[in-house]
mmCIF file of C-alpha atoms in Angstrom:
data_model
loop_
_atom_site.group_PDB
_atom_site.id
_atom_site.type_symbol
_atom_site.label_atom_id
_atom_site.label_comp_id
_atom_site.label_asym_id
_atom_site.label_seq_id
_atom_site.Cartn_x
_atom_site.Cartn_y
_atom_site.Cartn_z
ATOM 1 C CA MET A 1 48.956 -112.227 -28.265
ATOM 2 C CA ARG A 2 48.573 -109.290 -25.938
ATOM 3 C CA ASP A 3 51.276 -107.420 -27.834
ATOM 4 C CA LEU A 4 49.427 -108.074 -31.079
ATOM 5 C CA ILE A 5 46.156 -106.806 -29.591
ATOM 6 C CA LYS A 6 47.925 -103.674 -28.331
ATOM 7 C CA LYS A 7 49.397 -103.026 -31.757
ATOM 8 C CA TYR A 8 46.023 -103.469 -33.467
ATOM 9 C CA SER A 9 44.324 -101.304 -30.835
ATOM 10 C CA LEU A 10 46.909 -98.562 -31.301
ATOM 11 C CA PHE A 11 46.562 -98.807 -35.079
ATOM 12 C CA LEU A 12 42.757 -98.611 -34.910
ATOM 13 C CA GLY A 13 42.998 -95.707 -32.472
ATOM 14 C CA LEU A 14 45.219 -93.776 -34.843
ATOM 15 C CA ILE A 15 42.823 -94.465 -37.715
ATOM 16 C CA PHE A 16 39.902 -93.280 -35.578
ATOM 17 C CA LEU A 17 41.693 -90.065 -34.582
ATOM 18 C CA PHE A 18 42.672 -89.371 -38.170
ATOM 19 C CA SER A 19 39.117 -89.996 -39.403
ATOM 20 C CA ALA A 20 37.672 -87.810 -36.654
ATOM 21 C CA SER A 21 40.003 -84.948 -37.523
ATOM 22 C CA VAL A 22 39.098 -85.186 -41.217
ATOM 23 C CA LEU A 23 35.378 -85.293 -40.477
ATOM 24 C CA ALA A 24 35.709 -82.370 -38.091
ATOM 25 C CA GLN A 25 37.187 -80.254 -40.862
ATOM 26 C CA GLU A 26 34.275 -81.104 -43.139
ATOM 27 C CA MET A 27 31.518 -80.572 -40.582
ATOM 28 C CA PRO A 28 29.188 -77.588 -41.189
ATOM 29 C CA GLY A 29 30.168 -76.058 -37.850
ATOM 30 C CA ASN A 30 33.812 -75.799 -38.832
ATOM 31 C CA ARG A 31 35.095 -72.410 -39.946
ATOM 32 C CA ARG A 32 36.917 -73.790 -42.953
ATOM 33 C CA TYR A 33 33.824 -75.653 -44.044
ATOM 34 C CA GLY A 34 31.687 -72.566 -43.559
ATOM 35 C CA ARG A 35 34.054 -70.363 -45.528
ATOM 36 C CA ARG A 36 34.433 -72.894 -48.345
ATOM 37 C CA HIS A 37 30.714 -73.615 -48.405
ATOM 38 C CA GLN A 38 29.962 -69.887 -48.562
ATOM 39 C CA GLU A 39 32.414 -69.371 -51.422
ATOM 40 C CA GLN A 40 30.924 -72.307 -53.326
ATOM 41 C CA ARG A 41 27.411 -71.032 -52.712
ATOM 42 C CA PHE A 42 28.301 -67.546 -53.951
ATOM 43 C CA SER A 43 30.168 -68.959 -56.949
ATOM 44 C CA LEU A 44 27.099 -70.984 -57.950
ATOM 45 C CA GLN A 45 24.817 -67.960 -57.778
ATOM 46 C CA PRO A 46 24.102 -66.433 -61.177
ATOM 47 C CA LYS A 47 25.979 -63.154 -61.553
ATOM 48 C CA PRO A 48 23.640 -60.193 -62.167
ATOM 49 C CA HIS A 49 23.821 -58.933 -65.742
ATOM 50 C CA TRP A 50 24.176 -55.343 -64.530
ATOM 51 C CA GLU A 51 27.296 -55.980 -62.455
ATOM 52 C CA SER A 52 29.747 -54.842 -65.161
ATOM 53 C CA HIS A 53 27.627 -52.001 -66.559
ATOM 54 C CA PRO A 54 28.404 -48.283 -66.100
ATOM 55 C CA GLN A 55 26.834 -46.529 -63.119
ATOM 56 C CA GLY A 56 25.311 -43.093 -62.729
ATOM 57 C CA ILE A 57 24.689 -41.518 -59.298
ATOM 58 C CA ILE A 58 22.876 -38.361 -58.191
ATOM 59 C CA PHE A 59 23.672 -37.391 -54.604
ATOM 60 C CA PHE A 60 23.472 -34.807 -51.827
ATOM 61 C CA ASN A 61 26.479 -34.271 -49.593
ATOM 62 C CA THR A 62 27.557 -32.224 -46.595
ATOM 63 C CA PHE A 63 30.921 -30.491 -46.267
ATOM 64 C CA GLY A 64 31.435 -30.109 -42.531
ATOM 65 C CA SER A 65 28.389 -29.152 -40.487
ATOM 66 C CA ASN A 66 27.440 -25.938 -42.310
ATOM 67 C CA TYR A 67 27.568 -26.662 -46.032
ATOM 68 C CA LEU A 68 25.120 -28.727 -48.083
ATOM 69 C CA GLY A 69 25.769 -29.475 -51.733
ATOM 70 C CA PHE A 70 24.739 -31.820 -54.513
ATOM 71 C CA GLY A 71 26.260 -33.429 -57.577
ATOM 72 C CA GLY A 72 26.534 -36.449 -59.803
ATOM 73 C CA SER A 73 28.975 -39.262 -60.591
ATOM 74 C CA TYR A 74 29.582 -41.642 -63.466
ATOM 75 C CA PHE A 75 31.572 -44.866 -63.002
ATOM 76 C CA PHE A 76 32.688 -47.507 -65.472
ATOM 77 C CA ARG A 77 34.649 -50.748 -65.184
ATOM 78 C CA PRO A 78 37.107 -51.013 -68.088
ATOM 79 C CA PHE A 79 38.924 -54.314 -67.537
ATOM 80 C CA LEU A 80 39.584 -54.999 -63.822
ATOM 81 C CA LYS A 81 37.076 -56.903 -61.721
ATOM 82 C CA ASN A 82 35.784 -54.972 -58.684
ATOM 83 C CA HIS A 83 37.648 -51.842 -59.846
ATOM 84 C CA ARG A 84 35.953 -48.776 -61.298
ATOM 85 C CA PHE A 85 37.018 -45.379 -62.577
ATOM 86 C CA GLY A 86 34.771 -42.374 -62.771
ATOM 87 C CA LEU A 87 34.044 -38.655 -62.801
ATOM 88 C CA THR A 88 32.254 -36.617 -60.127
ATOM 89 C CA VAL A 89 30.828 -33.099 -60.428
ATOM 90 C CA ASN A 90 30.003 -31.375 -57.129
ATOM 91 C CA TYR A 91 28.456 -27.981 -56.305
ATOM 92 C CA ILE A 92 28.595 -26.593 -52.754
ATOM 93 C CA PRO A 93 27.227 -23.122 -51.847
ATOM 94 C CA LEU A 94 29.015 -21.476 -48.928
ATOM 95 C CA PRO A 95 27.330 -19.207 -46.339
ATOM 96 C CA ALA A 96 27.092 -15.546 -47.364
ATOM 97 C CA ASP A 97 28.513 -12.521 -45.553
ATOM 98 C CA ASN A 98 25.900 -9.811 -44.912
ATOM 99 C CA PHE A 99 26.701 -6.173 -44.198
ATOM 100 C CA PRO A 100 23.439 -4.249 -43.520
ATOM 101 C CA GLY A 101 24.829 -0.791 -44.335
ATOM 102 C CA PHE A 102 27.826 1.499 -44.247
ATOM 103 C CA GLN A 103 28.833 5.161 -43.950
ATOM 104 C CA MET A 104 30.403 7.118 -46.798
ATOM 105 C CA TYR A 105 31.998 10.578 -46.675
ATOM 106 C CA ASP A 106 30.209 13.256 -48.732
ATOM 107 C CA PRO A 107 32.741 15.903 -49.836
ATOM 108 C CA TYR A 108 29.997 18.290 -51.058
ATOM 109 C CA TYR A 109 28.315 18.655 -47.658
ATOM 110 C CA GLY A 110 31.428 17.792 -45.678
ATOM 111 C CA GLY A 111 29.925 15.000 -43.630
ATOM 112 C CA TYR A 112 29.190 11.278 -43.521
ATOM 113 C CA VAL A 113 26.119 9.805 -45.129
ATOM 114 C CA TYR A 114 24.691 6.446 -44.065
ATOM 115 C CA ILE A 115 24.017 4.208 -47.052
ATOM 116 C CA ASP A 116 21.140 1.897 -46.196
ATOM 117 C CA ARG A 117 21.970 -0.782 -48.729
ATOM 118 C CA GLU A 118 22.671 -4.392 -48.014
ATOM 119 C CA TYR A 119 26.144 -5.531 -48.987
ATOM 120 C CA ARG A 120 26.091 -9.258 -49.495
ATOM 121 C CA LYS A 121 28.921 -11.550 -50.510
ATOM 122 C CA THR A 122 28.111 -15.026 -51.760
ATOM 123 C CA ARG A 123 30.570 -17.836 -52.343
ATOM 124 C CA SER A 124 30.250 -21.204 -54.039
ATOM 125 C CA ILE A 125 32.459 -24.141 -54.987
ATOM 126 C CA TYR A 126 32.430 -26.122 -58.234
ATOM 127 C CA ALA A 127 34.537 -29.296 -58.193
ATOM 128 C CA LEU A 128 35.440 -31.942 -60.771
ATOM 129 C CA PHE A 129 37.043 -35.143 -59.459
ATOM 130 C CA LEU A 130 38.702 -38.071 -61.196
ATOM 131 C CA ASN A 131 37.829 -41.113 -59.084
ATOM 132 C CA TYR A 132 39.156 -44.584 -58.443
ATOM 133 C CA ARG A 133 36.945 -47.062 -56.592
ATOM 134 C CA GLN A 134 37.551 -50.634 -55.459
ATOM 135 C CA GLU A 135 34.872 -52.938 -54.112
ATOM 136 C CA ILE A 136 35.863 -54.852 -50.974
ATOM 137 C CA PHE A 137 34.608 -57.939 -49.127
ATOM 138 C CA THR A 138 32.893 -59.208 -52.266
ATOM 139 C CA ARG A 139 32.910 -62.797 -50.933
ATOM 140 C CA LYS A 140 31.453 -61.788 -47.578
ATOM 141 C CA PHE A 141 28.250 -60.217 -48.879
ATOM 142 C CA ARG A 142 25.626 -61.022 -51.450
ATOM 143 C CA TYR A 143 25.421 -59.101 -54.696
ATOM 144 C CA ASN A 144 23.025 -56.524 -53.299
ATOM 145 C CA PHE A 145 25.668 -55.252 -50.818
ATOM 146 C CA ARG A 146 28.719 -53.621 -52.380
ATOM 147 C CA PRO A 147 31.058 -51.883 -49.893
ATOM 148 C CA TYR A 148 34.002 -50.054 -51.412
ATOM 149 C CA VAL A 149 36.939 -47.701 -50.853
ATOM 150 C CA ILE A 150 37.214 -44.605 -53.020
ATOM 151 C CA GLY A 151 39.545 -41.700 -53.676
ATOM 152 C CA GLY A 152 39.597 -38.762 -56.039
ATOM 153 C CA VAL A 153 41.520 -35.635 -57.048
ATOM 154 C CA GLY A 154 40.756 -32.813 -59.414
ATOM 155 C CA PRO A 155 40.390 -29.091 -60.068
ATOM 156 C CA LEU A 156 38.101 -26.877 -58.003
ATOM 157 C CA LEU A 157 36.720 -23.443 -58.865
ATOM 158 C CA ALA A 158 35.808 -21.099 -55.993
ATOM 159 C CA TYR A 159 33.568 -18.167 -56.950
ATOM 160 C CA GLU A 160 32.798 -15.028 -54.929
ATOM 161 C CA SER A 161 30.322 -12.348 -55.967
ATOM 162 C CA VAL A 162 28.672 -9.226 -54.561
ATOM 163 C CA ARG A 163 24.934 -8.680 -54.834
ATOM 164 C CA GLY A 164 24.051 -6.125 -57.445
ATOM 165 C CA ARG A 165 26.993 -6.941 -59.683
ATOM 166 C CA GLY A 166 26.953 -9.297 -62.631
ATOM 167 C CA PHE A 167 28.238 -12.864 -62.632
ATOM 168 C CA LEU A 168 31.234 -11.928 -64.786
ATOM 169 C CA HIS A 169 32.357 -9.329 -62.232
ATOM 170 C CA GLY A 170 32.858 -11.905 -59.499
ATOM 171 C CA TYR A 171 36.160 -13.128 -58.140
ATOM 172 C CA THR A 172 37.246 -16.635 -59.111
ATOM 173 C CA GLN A 173 40.000 -18.842 -57.784
ATOM 174 C CA LEU A 174 41.146 -22.089 -59.390
ATOM 175 C CA THR A 175 42.764 -24.614 -57.092
ATOM 176 C CA ALA A 176 43.005 -28.358 -56.407
ATOM 177 C CA ALA A 177 41.106 -30.653 -54.061
ATOM 178 C CA GLY A 178 41.005 -34.306 -53.108
ATOM 179 C CA PHE A 179 39.133 -36.830 -50.996
ATOM 180 C CA ALA A 180 39.289 -40.431 -49.779
ATOM 181 C CA GLY A 181 36.823 -42.589 -47.887
ATOM 182 C CA LEU A 182 34.435 -45.519 -47.693
ATOM 183 C CA GLY A 183 31.042 -46.181 -49.224
ATOM 184 C CA LEU A 184 28.290 -48.721 -49.767
ATOM 185 C CA ASN A 185 25.941 -49.487 -52.647
ATOM 186 C CA TYR A 186 22.738 -51.400 -51.935
ATOM 187 C CA ASN A 187 21.609 -52.891 -55.229
ATOM 188 C CA LEU A 188 17.922 -53.040 -56.141
ATOM 189 C CA GLY A 189 18.139 -54.577 -59.579
ATOM 190 C CA ASN A 190 19.116 -51.931 -62.127
ATOM 191 C CA TRP A 191 18.870 -49.256 -59.414
ATOM 192 C CA PHE A 192 20.826 -48.885 -56.193
ATOM 193 C CA LEU A 193 21.110 -46.713 -53.082
ATOM 194 C CA ASN A 194 24.427 -45.080 -52.268
ATOM 195 C CA ALA A 195 25.988 -43.852 -49.015
ATOM 196 C CA GLY A 196 29.523 -42.690 -48.329
ATOM 197 C CA LEU A 197 31.802 -41.074 -45.761
ATOM 198 C CA HIS A 198 34.773 -39.168 -47.202
ATOM 199 C CA TYR A 199 37.539 -36.963 -45.861
ATOM 200 C CA SER A 200 37.953 -33.952 -48.158
ATOM 201 C CA ILE A 201 40.665 -31.299 -48.303
ATOM 202 C CA ILE A 202 40.843 -28.068 -50.342
ATOM 203 C CA HIS A 203 43.872 -25.799 -50.671
ATOM 204 C CA PHE A 204 43.183 -22.166 -51.658
ATOM 205 C CA GLN A 205 45.780 -19.756 -52.989
ATOM 206 C CA SER A 206 44.174 -16.872 -51.091
ATOM 207 C CA SER A 207 42.190 -17.100 -47.872
ATOM 208 C CA ILE A 208 38.470 -17.824 -47.747
ATOM 209 C CA TYR A 209 36.935 -17.260 -44.310
ATOM 210 C CA ASN A 210 40.514 -16.501 -43.177
ATOM 211 C CA ARG A 211 41.604 -20.005 -44.125
ATOM 212 C CA LYS A 212 43.766 -21.220 -46.978
ATOM 213 C CA VAL A 213 43.123 -24.897 -46.257
ATOM 214 C CA MET A 214 39.631 -26.271 -45.667
ATOM 215 C CA ASP A 215 39.307 -29.912 -44.624
ATOM 216 C CA SER A 216 36.298 -31.754 -43.324
ATOM 217 C CA TRP A 217 34.372 -35.011 -43.306
ATOM 218 C CA THR A 218 31.818 -35.314 -46.082
ATOM 219 C CA LEU A 219 28.644 -37.382 -45.711
ATOM 220 C CA GLN A 220 26.971 -38.433 -48.957
ATOM 221 C CA PHE A 221 23.609 -40.014 -49.811
ATOM 222 C CA GLY A 222 22.314 -40.703 -53.290
ATOM 223 C CA ILE A 223 20.519 -42.940 -55.750
ATOM 224 C CA GLY A 224 22.077 -44.559 -58.794
ATOM 225 C CA LYS A 225 21.311 -46.614 -61.863
ATOM 226 C CA TYR A 226 23.137 -49.179 -63.997
ATOM 227 C CA PHE A 227 23.171 -48.353 -67.705
ATOM 228 C CA ARG A 228 22.919 -51.143 -70.242
ATOM 229 C CA LEU A 229 25.781 -51.440 -72.673
ATOM 230 C CA LYS A 230 23.631 -53.128 -75.315
ATOM 231 C CA PRO A 231 19.867 -53.691 -75.614
ATOM 232 C CA GLY A 232 18.785 -56.915 -73.988
ATOM 233 C CA ILE A 233 21.956 -57.360 -71.912
#
C-alpha cells in the first residue's frame, strides 16, 4: 500500500511540475510570452496605408564641424518588404579663401604697385547618391518609429571659382563619394521627421585644402512625406 501511495505521489508530483513549467511559459511575465504576445499584438494592428508608398525628404546636413549643406531624397519600395532604394541630391558650400590684396610689378615705372582688390576663392560640392536602405527592428517598435541602416555611392562635382569671373570660368572636378550610417523616421501620418548619422568619404583627384581625401561624420535632420500611388489609397 505504501509503495502504491509513493508511486501515485511521484506520478502526481511529476504532473504538477510539468503543468507548472507549461504555465510558467505562458505567464505574462515570461519573456517568451511577452515576445509572442508583442508579435501577435503588432500583427493584429492595421498596417498604415502609407507604409509602402514612395517617400520624399528635404533635409539639412553637416559635413564635419565647418560645413552646412542641404538636399533632398526620394525613396521607393519596389518589391522587398522593409527595403527601399532611392536617390539623394546634396549641396554643400565650403569655406572661402580670402586674400585682401597683392603686389604687382609695374614695368613702366619700374616698381611694385599694391592692388587693393579682394581675391576670393569659393568652393562648393554637388553630390548625387544612389541609396539602399533597410528598416531594422520592425517588430520591436510601433509603426511610427522606423529605424534603418543606409548606404549610398555616386558621382560628386567639386566647383571652385574666383570672385569677379563668370561661372563658366571656374574649375571643376568630377569624382566619386560614398556614405553609410544609421537613421530614424518618426511617422506622423502621411508626414514624418527624419534624423540620421552617416560616415561620408570623398576622394579628389587633385587636392582641396591640401587634402585628396575628405572624410567626416555627417549629421542630418529633415522632414518627409509619403506620396500616394493612387487616389484614395
